[in-house]
Amino acid sequence: MPLYSIRMRASRARPQARPEHVSGAERIGTARAVPALAAELATRALGHPKGTPDSIHISIEALDEGALVRIPALPARALACADAGTGLRLAEGLLREAGATRPGAVIDLLLNTPPLRGAMLVDADTLERLEPDRERGVRATRMDMAEGAALPPAPDGKQHYREAAVLAAKVCAAPHILAELCISDDPDYVTGYVAAPGLGYVRIQRLKEPGSPRGGRIFLYRGPREAVAATVGFLERQPVLVENVPPPPPFAEETGAEKSPSQPGRLAFVEEELAAIAARGLYRSMEVCESAPAARVRQEGRELLLLASGDYLGLAGDTRVKAAAAEALAALGAGTGGSRLTTGTLPLHVRLEKELAAFGGSEEALLFSSGYAANLGVLQALCGRGDVIFSDELNHASIIDGCRLSGAQVIVYPHKDMAALDRMALEHQGRRRVVVSDAVFSMDGDVADLPGLMGAARRHGLITVLDEAHALGVIGRTGRGIVEHFGPTGPGPDIFTGSLSKALGADGGYMRGPAGLMEWLRHTGRSFVFSTALSAAPAGAALAALHILRGDPGRVARLQENAAFFRACLRGHGVEPPGETAIVPLLAGDERQAVDAARALREAGILISAIRYPTVARGCARLRAALRADHERADLARAAAEAARALIRARPELPPQAPETRRHC
Ligand code: WAQ
Ligand code: MG
């Protein structure tokens, strides 16, 4: 059935001036729906809060069915705020998050430009106006909700939202559009939004004072000048139906369910804290990765060189690993349906535990649902009130949380400072005493001082726990981790915890150690006892991956060579990266600088994560590159050059990184 676009434009004549635009809207529907939609639009025009128009144009145009595209709506969320000032600050944070380099200036531009019928199309970096007609602006048209004709007209506030959600989806689907900022020109509609491909549609409760006619839209553009015409063409002429527009997300105050009369605004802190997070440059969005981890991945429709994954050996996408997961799934089902101690234990668990233990040189192993759960389990079981845990200051969050959960006294020692550990161990006595450390520090890429730790443990009678999440498959000649890295030097740590989701490319966690200790942890590790057992597919995948790792130490060698090569390239560009493993941190310091550098890299087609508080300390933000065995040298050389450039550009006031900045940055 042919579809029609019905467009309404209402205006009011002004003496000696262009007519004043009052209202414009569009619906798309079947021939049968056309009369009702036209009537709906005429009614809208006549009842517009900006006043009665004296001219209403309604045009009805058949759409070329073949040209029509359907695009998904953006995910929507809502940020509450008490006033327009706060709202504009929220908008600024969101625009920055979306990649705008001068978000404050973007807002000023919108607030200081006289009203247009359409939107400003603005260069995201220079803020130069790019639209062909600066008095009219660019109008996004030929679009509606896919369900449009079937839905009754929405009440006022919802109508604004619905149309804006459609427009934003189309705008964010247009080539080279970075983000959109919108403030309504209806004097009484103070809610506006920021939309961007990575952010979705973010409603902001108040972007202007009630009664203010000031409104407008800015589409931020980042792309070649030659492509501007194509973007405008898409916005103005490409027929689009937007599918699955979500209902308007409510602002915290509005949601009846969350509000109880005795405690008004109980959840207001959520929006306030999110606003504060955004204002500090710490807002985090989740990019959707559309392919398995690999040297090159697709993310949000773009191909990127991936230097940001824990899949060090390239096993997550390995055909044999995937086949083993599929086989395990087919034979044993999707879920285990029970704890390991009830009905959840599979033959695969038993085998994987045996082989993991043997590979690392331990007597036994226990599987957990994640590496996080393994650290929680071991520390909570080992320690309680009256006990002492000595923990490296740069240990992973799961260790920190395990320490807290245990209830033991936690003594944090300076990073790898064995003399300090010695002093502290003399000072803090207790019933049971444990020293816990990452084997490879996940954000710094350096290796724990194993001989130093074992020495301290021996002198003070400490139980030793090492987290080998980033060490297994990564360090040691054959990937057996930290003991192999240092070579055998007497007794090793008592317990290792680790992950199946890094070098083994699967999912889940484990610990390994002496049989008696494992037997005891089976009874006392609460995250083991009270979790449903790891499902068959990741267990099967991890087992296959372990076999590949065991049979092909060349993979580990390639990873180590790539890491050394990448570090050497960086040094060639004047950046001295700390650490010595497959994790290569590039310290930026300031949160925003790290984010800006990561963004510049993404623009260059390279995915290296910006790491910020709370993952690292405030002011210690960094780029964190993670190498893979399957990276190509040419790609690494390019990535190193781009990373060095992005980093130096992002902090022009600092000289290239000096090695002594590494520790506490
Ligand atoms: N294409 C481009 N720009 C447009 C278009 C269009 N089709 N329609 C309006 N604009 C520009 C124009 O400059 C207006 O002054 C400005 O946007 C605001 O337009 O989740 O009602 O129609 O509840 O007033 C936001 C809803 C409602 C937020 C926005 O915009 C929510 C709104 P208005
Ligand atoms: Mg309007």
Tab-separated table of C-alpha atoms and ligand atoms in Angstrom, residues 116-119 138-140 160-161 164 167 182-186 189 191-193 201 203 215-217 219, ligand 1:
chain	number	residue	atom	x	y	z
A	116	LEU	CA	15.090	29.575	12.591
A	117	ARG	CA	12.530	27.267	11.108
A	118	GLY	CA	15.072	24.537	10.844
A	119	ALA	CA	18.262	23.573	12.631
A	138	VAL	CA	18.184	22.559	7.740
A	139	ARG	CA	14.803	20.917	8.150
A	140	ALA	CA	14.589	17.234	8.886
A	160	HIS	CA	6.561	16.926	21.644
A	161	TYR	CA	8.510	13.930	22.803
A	164	ALA	CA	11.464	14.823	18.810
A	167	LEU	CA	13.602	13.559	14.477
A	182	CYS	CA	17.326	20.813	21.061
A	183	ILE	CA	15.419	23.402	23.037
A	184	SER	CA	11.753	23.806	22.165
A	185	ASP	CA	10.530	27.177	20.982
A	186	ASP	CA	7.166	26.642	22.644
A	189	TYR	CA	7.668	23.565	26.946
A	191	THR	CA	12.045	20.135	28.346
A	192	GLY	CA	14.724	19.622	25.727
A	193	TYR	CA	17.243	16.971	24.860
A	201	TYR	CA	18.076	10.313	23.375
A	203	ARG	CA	15.671	14.214	27.843
A	215	GLY	CA	14.504	27.679	21.289
A	216	GLY	CA	16.346	26.015	18.499
A	217	ARG	CA	18.270	23.044	17.321
A	219	PHE	CA	23.125	19.400	14.578
B	1	WAQ	N1	14.140	20.028	11.401
B	1	WAQ	C1	15.106	20.786	11.906
B	1	WAQ	N2	14.928	21.655	12.881
B	1	WAQ	C2	13.706	21.807	13.376
B	1	WAQ	C3	12.624	21.055	12.908
B	1	WAQ	C4	12.886	20.130	11.862
B	1	WAQ	N3	11.946	19.366	11.366
B	1	WAQ	N4	11.546	21.403	13.609
B	1	WAQ	C5	11.923	22.341	14.474
B	1	WAQ	N5	13.234	22.590	14.337
B	1	WAQ	C6	14.053	23.528	15.090
B	1	WAQ	C7	13.594	24.944	14.976
B	1	WAQ	O1	14.742	25.763	15.025
B	1	WAQ	C8	12.830	25.164	16.227
B	1	WAQ	O2	12.926	26.474	16.662
B	1	WAQ	C9	13.481	24.261	17.215
B	1	WAQ	O3	13.954	23.166	16.445
B	1	WAQ	C10	12.559	23.766	18.256
B	1	WAQ	O4	11.438	23.195	17.631
B	1	WAQ	O5	11.681	14.706	25.317
B	1	WAQ	O6	9.081	21.039	20.422
B	1	WAQ	O7	9.207	22.158	17.493
B	1	WAQ	O8	9.991	15.991	25.850
B	1	WAQ	O9	9.746	23.784	19.366
B	1	WAQ	C11	11.574	18.436	22.663
B	1	WAQ	C12	10.919	17.319	23.392
B	1	WAQ	C13	10.532	19.191	21.900
B	1	WAQ	C14	11.727	16.927	24.539
B	1	WAQ	C15	11.195	20.075	20.942
B	1	WAQ	O10	10.875	21.578	19.240
B	1	WAQ	C16	11.089	15.801	25.285
B	1	WAQ	C17	10.247	20.934	20.205
B	1	WAQ	P1	10.189	22.711	18.441
